[in-house]
Amino acid sequence: MAIEVIKPGMMASIQDRGRYGYQKYGVNVNGAMDEGSARVANLLVGNDEGAAVLELTLAGATLLFTDDHMIAICGGNMTPYMNNAAVPMWQPVLVSKGSTLTFAQYKSGCRVYVAIAGGFELRKVLGSYSTNMRGQLGGYNGRVLRSGDVLQSKSFDVHSSCAKLWKRLKDESGLSFNAQHFAVALEETATIRYIPGPDYELLTADSKRKWNSSIWRVDVQSDRMGYRLQGEQLELHDRAELISEGTVQGLIQLPANGQPIVLLSDRQTTGGYPKIAIVATVDIPVFGQLKPGDSLRFAAVTHQDAERLLLEYEQDMALLKTAMKLKCLA
Amino acid sequence: MNYSLQALGERAILIALGNEINEQIHQQVVGLLAELERAKLLGVVEYVPAYCSIMVHYEPMVIWQSIRTSHDLQQSPSQRLKQQLAFVIEQHAARPDNFSPHEGRVVEIPVCYGGTYGPDLAEVARYNELSVDEVIRIHSGRTYLVHMLGFAPGFPYLGGMDPAIAMPRKAIPRAAIEAGSVGIAGEQTGIYPIRTPGGWRIIGRTPLKLFHPEYEVPSLIQAGDRIKFIPISHEQFSRIGDLHWT
């Protein structure tokens, strides 16, 4: 069973929850930019949440299904159409052989995830399916997808959750799925919750005020590695030369030019810029759905609050997992 | 052993062992890293050593589960892990043998200096008012400590270069530097394990494949190793070409 990439759009790659365990060898983590959407898409087709998914960037992609399939589309809204009919997002959908899926028009967000029942038939490299473009490893031949690439899906047996779900979807109408609330809430100006970083106190009083009250814009020079933020220039009391150390996802660094950088999926494993903030884990997917020019503002939370938010989010995810298991049993 | 533990978000804790680059702190990092990896703490995903710190990445939900089963709901995942890390570090520090220096491996890296493999060698020599042979002799005359890996898969941060062959980075970085290239940037020397853009002065190339994603330990060079560059000829370069390490 296969999907052929007719058009990849701006950028298409295979991702999962990231390649952990090899950062000490300098190997980047990578993984879906909006990890929540990728996990939900997998759960909705009966996959393990860590299965490989297709990450599409903005509008423009076209996919051809050479067999019958069950898929789920989550993330940003690029008006998915199957042949000539709109396809609902955030629920499993049956696709018949020969169908063409297009993402023709931009509506909201930045990245779309397509999960396929069984997951993609690819080989894990260093424990992960994620594409490391710089190191040319993982994913589909270590690179972004191009026109003509063919993605095979894994086969699964009749007792698998994928098969049971597929059968129910075919036999029953009005089966409902409650996953829409995992969509990143996009407002005119996104609010990003952050925990003050180890070097936050080095910001001048004026810079702290600017950081917390001004509106920031995503710079055009932003990619899966990091988002540069345009706005008022921030200054530190003291700019001691820092020694390189490990980085974390969502770390906000302040290089000498005073414009913050948010480290995202393809970040380097080590870095040495002042660490002014860390994005609360639950808000990291928001960056996956922001595109250059979009605006955001920051709101401080305590470390404890961020932990509690993450716990609540993971409990929600656990509920979805249970709900999907029940659907496969019935 | 002086140390501090600092949460960096809800999924990482930084163990800082100092704030300078030197061999003594490096030995502490390498020694503690081995101890931590043996301790197999619940929920820890990986440890990332650097010049004078170790970043601990962990999965808070796994720790949360264990807190819930132990009915000690007062503790948060980061508090629990900090407590466990402190315990391992203090036990390690109390052991008398932890101060014996770690005997790192010496990894010999054959390098073909100059020519097409080292297009900037002549410039580095001119800049330092040395002959090309002197630059090669100085560069290959020492062992270099691998403080850490980072920047790119398998990229080693090496310490110990003779400042006599230092030269600033190129003003405009090259669009692509071939895998195996050996370069100089300021007072640092390094090897590019994969093809990548970069501004280092390239003085030679090794035929060894330094990064191999198919291996469980994908990098030939590891933090704590010492590197010795061995000058080789063009002819030797092509002969070693398809040699693999395991």
XYZ file of C-alpha atoms in Angstrom:
576
model
C 0.000 0.000 0.000
C 1.505 3.276 -1.007
C 1.219 7.037 -1.196
C 2.905 8.832 -4.042
C 4.085 12.392 -3.532
C 2.817 14.289 -6.562
C 3.846 17.662 -5.140
C 5.644 18.084 -1.806
C 4.586 21.718 -1.307
C 7.016 24.063 0.408
C 8.640 21.361 2.518
C 7.568 17.817 3.331
C 9.447 15.397 5.567
C 8.975 12.285 7.679
C 9.031 12.925 11.431
C 8.171 11.225 14.698
C 8.631 12.252 18.347
C 12.347 12.800 17.881
C 15.677 11.028 18.078
C 16.703 10.934 21.723
C 19.719 9.189 23.204
C 22.380 10.407 20.788
C 22.762 14.082 21.649
C 26.060 13.344 23.369
C 27.365 12.377 19.923
C 26.143 15.691 18.523
C 23.096 14.113 16.846
C 20.161 16.539 16.732
C 16.796 15.434 18.113
C 14.588 16.540 15.163
C 10.949 15.368 15.293
C 7.562 16.933 14.507
C 7.408 20.709 15.044
C 3.841 20.355 16.365
C 4.361 17.119 18.232
C 0.854 17.123 19.722
C -0.786 17.058 16.274
C 1.548 14.287 15.110
C 0.753 12.137 18.168
C -3.008 12.674 17.828
C -2.961 11.886 14.093
C -1.319 8.550 14.891
C -3.726 7.676 17.704
C -6.710 8.448 15.458
C -5.731 5.713 12.980
C -4.905 3.157 15.685
C -1.120 3.621 15.536
C 1.318 3.976 18.365
C 1.725 7.713 18.984
C 5.392 7.497 18.022
C 4.833 6.113 14.512
C 6.280 8.012 11.544
C 4.058 10.760 10.133
C 4.260 13.058 7.148
C 4.897 16.710 8.043
C 3.771 19.179 5.350
C 4.580 22.874 5.437
C 1.956 25.437 4.418
C -0.234 24.761 1.358
C 0.665 23.180 -1.954
C 1.125 19.461 -1.360
C -0.633 16.804 -3.463
C -0.621 13.103 -2.566
C -1.891 10.161 -4.610
C -3.157 7.002 -2.865
C -2.477 3.872 -4.893
C -4.594 1.667 -2.576
C -7.455 1.910 -0.101
C -6.274 3.505 3.134
C -7.220 4.957 6.478
C -5.560 8.254 7.363
C -5.911 11.169 9.783
C -5.007 14.791 9.105
C -4.155 17.056 12.059
C -2.381 20.358 12.594
C -2.672 23.514 10.503
C -5.595 23.929 8.136
C -4.579 23.954 4.459
C -8.102 22.995 3.266
C -7.543 19.302 2.591
C -9.581 17.996 -0.342
C -9.967 14.366 -1.378
C -10.641 14.468 -5.118
C -13.311 17.172 -5.057
C -14.693 16.901 -1.542
C -13.481 18.599 1.620
C -11.882 16.160 4.096
C -12.543 16.566 7.816
C -9.479 16.966 10.033
C -8.894 15.532 13.536
C -10.645 12.222 12.798
C -9.833 9.036 10.866
C -10.884 9.082 7.227
C -11.181 6.249 4.712
C -9.498 6.838 1.375
C -10.282 4.815 -1.707
C -7.726 3.634 -4.211
C -6.738 6.217 -6.805
C -7.776 9.210 -4.699
C -5.842 12.430 -4.754
C -5.419 14.453 -1.568
C -4.630 18.123 -2.055
C -3.807 20.908 0.371
C -4.555 23.695 -2.031
C -5.390 26.686 0.070
C -3.910 28.215 3.166
C -6.376 28.787 5.986
C -4.519 28.727 9.318
C -1.400 27.425 11.032
C 1.792 26.342 9.315
C 2.261 22.567 9.461
C -0.036 19.646 8.664
C 0.452 16.045 9.776
C -0.778 13.039 7.843
C -0.773 9.709 9.678
C -1.544 6.450 7.912
C -2.909 3.261 9.483
C 0.053 0.990 10.230
C 2.543 3.822 9.876
C 5.071 4.327 7.089
C 7.318 1.458 6.104
C 10.686 3.029 6.824
C 13.753 1.970 8.736
C 14.525 3.598 12.064
C 17.977 5.199 12.181
C 19.447 5.623 15.679
C 16.074 4.760 17.171
C 13.918 7.210 15.232
C 12.103 7.795 11.940
C 12.674 11.562 12.046
C 14.525 13.177 9.157
C 17.851 14.795 10.033
C 18.365 16.880 6.912
C 21.740 18.243 7.891
C 23.153 14.839 8.827
C 21.240 13.248 5.934
C 19.917 10.430 8.054
C 16.548 8.984 9.069
C 13.190 9.657 7.422
C 13.025 9.012 3.689
C 16.650 8.591 2.551
C 17.681 11.302 5.024
C 16.073 14.079 3.008
C 12.921 16.103 2.400
C 10.361 14.545 0.073
C 10.312 15.310 -3.643
C 7.807 14.800 -6.438
C 7.722 11.150 -7.417
C 8.752 9.726 -4.018
C 6.644 6.745 -2.987
C 5.910 6.098 0.696
C 4.871 2.553 1.555
C 2.717 1.875 4.581
C 3.289 -1.028 6.954
C 0.896 -3.937 6.763
C -1.097 -4.918 9.847
C -3.122 -7.997 10.743
C -6.890 -8.253 11.283
C -6.555 -8.229 15.079
C -4.636 -4.973 15.192
C -6.264 -1.773 16.418
C -5.818 -0.293 12.941
C -7.833 -3.097 11.318
C -10.615 -2.972 13.932
C -10.944 0.764 13.624
C -10.951 0.579 9.844
C -13.761 -2.027 9.939
C -15.899 0.027 12.310
C -15.404 3.142 10.254
C -16.547 1.241 7.154
C -19.556 -0.404 8.840
C -20.928 2.367 10.991
C -21.818 5.906 10.190
C -21.815 8.635 12.795
C -18.826 7.315 14.712
C -17.571 10.380 16.545
C -14.072 11.322 17.595
C -13.184 13.970 20.089
C -9.732 15.260 19.247
C -10.270 18.745 17.819
C -9.352 20.307 21.175
C -5.728 19.250 20.620
C -5.499 21.812 17.814
C -3.146 24.663 18.685
C -5.387 27.650 19.454
C -4.368 30.373 17.033
C -5.356 33.900 17.797
C -4.399 37.174 16.191
C -1.433 37.278 18.567
C -0.373 33.965 20.113
C 0.430 33.986 23.825
C 3.449 31.866 24.693
C 3.941 30.876 28.315
C 7.557 30.739 29.447
C 9.650 29.970 32.497
C 12.368 32.593 33.146
C 15.763 31.133 32.194
C 19.049 31.092 34.159
C 20.152 34.375 32.525
C 16.802 36.166 32.723
C 18.039 38.316 35.602
C 20.850 39.605 33.385
C 18.255 41.512 31.316
C 18.088 45.217 32.132
C 14.837 46.395 33.789
C 13.868 48.091 30.550
C 14.574 44.927 28.532
C 12.507 42.814 30.940
C 9.601 45.187 30.388
C 10.021 45.028 26.613
C 10.284 41.235 26.704
C 7.051 40.858 28.672
C 4.904 43.555 27.121
C 5.845 43.962 23.496
C 4.569 42.065 20.498
C 7.123 39.910 18.688
C 7.101 38.804 15.089
C 8.447 35.575 13.597
C 11.360 36.573 11.351
C 11.613 35.234 7.785
C 14.923 33.653 8.767
C 13.123 31.047 10.867
C 13.151 27.333 10.235
C 12.839 23.960 11.951
C 16.104 24.671 13.757
C 14.944 27.853 15.427
C 12.618 30.835 15.211
C 14.200 34.268 15.264
C 12.008 36.931 16.817
C 11.762 40.467 15.515
C 10.967 43.203 17.980
C 12.579 45.613 20.331
C 16.240 45.003 20.981
C 16.993 43.416 24.363
C 20.057 44.212 26.434
C 21.907 42.476 29.230
C 23.637 44.137 32.197
C 26.606 41.994 31.711
C 27.560 40.001 28.682
C 29.998 37.476 30.029
C 31.361 35.016 27.497
C 29.446 31.807 28.156
C 30.782 28.300 27.820
C 28.880 25.928 25.500
C 26.560 23.449 27.179
C 23.613 21.238 26.245
C 20.481 22.860 24.820
C 16.798 22.013 25.311
C 13.760 22.270 23.055
C 12.036 25.632 23.544
C 15.135 27.339 24.960
C 15.156 31.063 24.145
C 18.652 32.408 23.608
C 19.765 35.996 23.269
C 22.669 36.441 20.823
C 24.702 39.659 20.702
C 22.313 41.392 18.261
C 19.601 41.470 20.959
C 17.034 39.506 18.920
C 15.891 36.329 20.701
C 16.004 32.880 19.057
C 13.688 30.034 20.097
C 15.373 26.645 19.678
C 13.051 24.120 18.026
C 13.115 20.570 16.597
C 16.311 20.727 14.497
C 18.281 22.682 17.131
C 21.973 22.070 17.727
C 22.647 19.819 20.712
C 24.932 22.367 22.387
C 25.045 26.154 22.483
C 26.544 29.055 24.345
C 24.267 32.093 24.176
C 22.611 33.588 27.278
C 19.450 31.649 28.171
C 16.723 34.153 28.936
C 13.686 31.850 28.933
C 12.328 28.351 28.310
C 8.972 27.911 26.573
C 6.492 25.862 28.638
C 6.414 22.426 26.966
C 2.665 22.637 26.282
C 3.222 25.788 24.188
C 6.109 24.486 22.047
C 3.660 23.135 19.399
C 2.363 26.704 18.940
C 5.671 27.590 17.250
C 5.120 24.662 14.877
C 1.949 26.447 13.747
C 3.407 29.976 13.515
C 4.827 31.191 10.210
C 7.090 34.116 9.369
C 5.264 37.402 9.994
C 2.948 35.977 12.664
C 2.885 37.774 15.985
C 3.213 36.533 19.534
C 3.669 37.768 23.065
C 5.163 36.178 26.160
C 3.591 35.485 29.552
C 5.624 34.254 32.515
C 4.630 31.118 34.417
C 6.388 29.402 37.286
C 8.221 26.135 36.834
C 5.519 24.489 38.951
C 2.711 25.891 36.795
C 4.449 24.657 33.651
C 4.765 21.186 35.185
C 1.079 21.195 36.086
C 0.079 22.314 32.564
C 2.154 19.507 31.089
C 0.578 16.961 33.423
C -2.917 18.106 32.428
C -2.006 17.943 28.749
C -0.618 14.428 29.106
C -3.738 13.355 31.019
C -5.832 14.616 28.088
C -3.642 12.625 25.722
C -4.065 9.538 27.926
C -7.861 9.994 27.748
C -7.714 10.050 23.958
C -5.604 6.863 24.013
C -8.194 5.147 26.217
C -11.068 6.363 24.053
C -9.354 4.995 20.932
C -8.704 1.640 22.644
C -12.408 1.390 23.543
C -13.348 2.139 19.938
C -11.163 -0.745 18.825
C -12.704 -3.140 21.368
C -16.335 -2.463 20.566
C 33.293 18.439 44.039
C 31.331 21.664 43.612
C 28.110 21.340 41.686
C 24.749 22.979 41.163
C 21.494 21.613 39.791
C 19.254 23.850 37.757
C 15.978 23.019 36.039
C 15.839 24.124 32.382
C 12.144 23.759 31.720
C 10.089 20.748 32.853
C 12.140 18.169 30.976
C 15.797 18.949 31.683
C 18.119 19.621 34.601
C 21.607 21.056 34.150
C 24.391 19.767 36.383
C 27.041 22.527 36.447
C 30.477 21.489 37.710
C 32.225 24.811 37.246
C 32.479 27.708 34.880
C 35.728 27.300 33.017
C 37.342 25.108 30.420
C 40.100 23.011 31.906
C 41.223 19.433 32.077
C 40.402 18.906 35.746
C 36.728 19.837 35.278
C 36.662 17.780 32.104
C 37.835 14.741 34.125
C 35.040 15.373 36.624
C 32.463 15.577 33.823
C 33.637 12.309 32.256
C 33.819 10.517 35.621
C 30.390 11.683 36.770
C 28.853 10.881 33.399
C 29.976 7.250 33.715
C 28.577 7.100 37.272
C 25.220 8.571 36.204
C 24.907 6.193 33.271
C 25.486 3.267 35.643
C 22.852 4.586 38.089
C 20.041 4.157 35.502
C 17.711 6.678 37.146
C 14.046 6.239 36.349
C 12.722 8.606 33.669
C 16.119 9.837 32.437
C 16.273 9.868 28.646
C 19.913 10.879 28.157
C 22.885 12.783 29.546
C 24.704 15.328 27.372
C 28.193 16.240 28.621
C 29.831 19.560 27.735
C 32.980 21.474 28.827
C 31.945 21.823 32.476
C 28.348 20.608 32.678
C 26.029 17.684 32.023
C 22.503 18.254 30.690
C 20.044 15.649 31.971
C 17.028 15.126 29.695
C 14.131 13.296 31.297
C 10.533 12.243 30.785
C 8.487 13.911 33.576
C 5.456 11.657 33.067
C 7.474 8.528 33.885
C 8.651 10.106 37.156
C 5.124 11.314 37.859
C 3.809 7.750 37.625
C 6.303 6.570 40.208
C 5.494 9.481 42.538
C 1.800 8.600 42.270
C 2.389 4.957 43.155
C 4.548 5.952 46.119
C 1.742 8.266 47.362
C 4.195 11.100 47.877
C 2.245 13.710 45.982
C 4.111 16.589 47.614
C 6.999 16.136 45.199
C 7.117 17.288 41.606
C 9.027 15.294 38.954
C 11.874 17.820 38.852
C 12.199 17.840 42.650
C 12.301 14.044 42.711
C 14.949 13.839 40.001
C 17.079 16.609 41.543
C 17.071 14.671 44.806
C 18.184 11.489 43.050
C 20.878 13.277 41.025
C 22.243 14.925 44.181
C 22.415 11.511 45.833
C 24.392 9.968 42.950
C 26.730 12.986 42.701
C 27.471 13.057 46.425
C 28.109 9.320 46.587
C 30.430 9.664 43.612
C 32.259 12.616 45.193
C 32.735 10.715 48.459
C 34.489 7.824 46.748
C 38.284 8.233 47.005
C 39.021 6.817 43.551
C 36.925 9.403 41.760
C 39.892 11.741 41.671
C 42.141 9.385 39.771
C 42.304 10.811 36.275
C 40.311 9.026 33.621
C 42.603 7.323 31.113
C 40.967 8.294 27.831
C 41.624 6.433 24.608
C 44.067 7.914 22.137
C 42.474 7.900 18.685
C 44.874 8.260 15.774
C 43.435 10.182 12.858
C 45.377 9.941 9.585
C 45.350 13.299 7.770
C 46.488 14.223 4.300
C 47.595 17.854 4.715
C 47.458 20.504 1.983
C 46.686 20.174 -1.710
C 43.040 19.736 -2.699
C 42.281 18.272 0.748
C 43.682 21.273 2.625
C 43.131 24.357 0.441
C 43.873 26.831 3.265
C 47.114 25.262 4.550
C 49.391 27.677 2.670
C 47.383 30.649 3.927
C 47.600 29.470 7.547
C 51.378 29.119 7.100
C 51.723 32.607 5.555
C 49.511 34.161 8.231
C 51.720 32.745 10.981
C 54.985 33.287 9.082
C 55.757 29.604 9.087
C 56.473 27.079 6.379
C 53.768 24.622 5.383
C 55.841 21.784 6.845
C 56.150 23.617 10.154
C 52.360 24.012 10.367
C 51.946 20.283 9.729
C 54.628 19.426 12.280
C 53.030 21.641 14.947
C 49.477 20.472 14.219
C 50.379 16.779 14.255
C 52.872 17.108 17.094
C 50.381 17.121 19.970
C 47.434 15.202 21.285
C 44.137 17.009 21.592
C 41.561 16.398 24.292
C 37.955 15.874 23.123
C 36.030 18.078 25.559
C 32.628 17.411 24.028
C 30.700 16.695 20.828
C 28.160 19.144 19.426
C 27.359 21.566 16.583
C 26.835 18.705 14.096
C 26.625 14.889 14.337
C 30.024 13.632 15.542
C 31.685 17.081 15.645
C 34.394 17.149 18.372
C 35.368 20.243 20.368
C 39.123 19.811 20.785
C 41.365 21.514 23.280
C 45.097 22.056 23.253
C 46.080 23.582 19.912
C 49.342 25.527 19.735
C 48.435 29.233 19.248
C 51.416 29.467 16.870
C 49.177 28.092 14.073
C 45.981 29.985 14.985
C 44.062 31.937 12.355
C 40.619 33.596 12.398
C 37.691 32.040 10.507
C 37.083 32.985 6.890
C 34.982 36.151 6.509
C 32.607 34.341 4.154
C 31.963 30.705 5.089
C 32.232 28.036 2.400
C 28.866 26.666 1.219
C 30.118 23.115 1.710
C 33.052 21.570 3.505
C 33.653 17.901 2.715
C 33.305 15.258 5.417
C 36.635 14.495 7.086
C 38.013 18.015 6.623
C 40.410 19.157 9.347
C 40.346 22.857 10.085
C 41.462 25.739 12.257
C 39.206 28.474 13.658
C 40.909 30.955 15.939
C 42.866 28.937 18.501
C 40.747 25.840 17.938
C 41.178 22.876 15.666
C 38.484 20.421 14.660
C 37.236 17.848 12.162
C 34.036 18.013 10.132
C 32.474 14.542 10.377
C 29.762 15.331 7.812
C 29.497 17.595 4.789
C 28.307 20.987 6.022
C 28.764 24.705 5.383
C 31.452 26.334 7.516
C 34.031 29.067 7.918
C 37.008 27.129 9.254
C 40.425 27.242 7.555
C 40.751 23.800 6.027
C 44.287 22.409 6.255
C 43.758 18.720 5.454
C 41.373 15.793 5.314
C 41.097 12.369 6.901
C 39.887 9.393 4.860
C 38.291 7.912 8.012
C 34.534 8.019 8.220
C 34.026 9.621 11.637
C 30.261 9.410 11.828
C 28.344 6.249 11.038
C 24.570 6.387 11.709
C 24.254 2.609 11.304
C 26.323 1.916 14.423
C 24.821 1.973 17.922
C 27.734 4.247 18.907
C 27.614 6.383 15.762
C 30.689 8.521 16.436
C 34.271 7.230 16.262
C 35.378 10.048 18.569
C 33.861 10.454 22.025
C 34.103 12.988 24.824
C 37.148 12.090 26.944
C 39.212 10.686 24.038
C 42.516 12.168 22.949
C 43.206 12.691 19.284
C 46.505 12.441 17.501
C 46.758 13.511 13.863
C 49.090 11.355 11.750
C 50.277 12.973 8.480
C 49.748 10.720 5.457
C 50.384 11.042 1.720
C 47.802 11.363 -1.052
C 48.497 7.775 -1.970
C 47.932 6.524 1.578
C 44.733 8.592 1.700
C 43.230 6.721 -1.240
C 44.375 3.366 0.159
C 42.737 3.961 3.566
C 39.675 5.294 1.757
C 37.365 2.364 2.360
C 38.548 1.336 5.811
C 35.856 1.079 8.466
C 35.970 1.121 12.214
C 33.539 -0.820 14.384
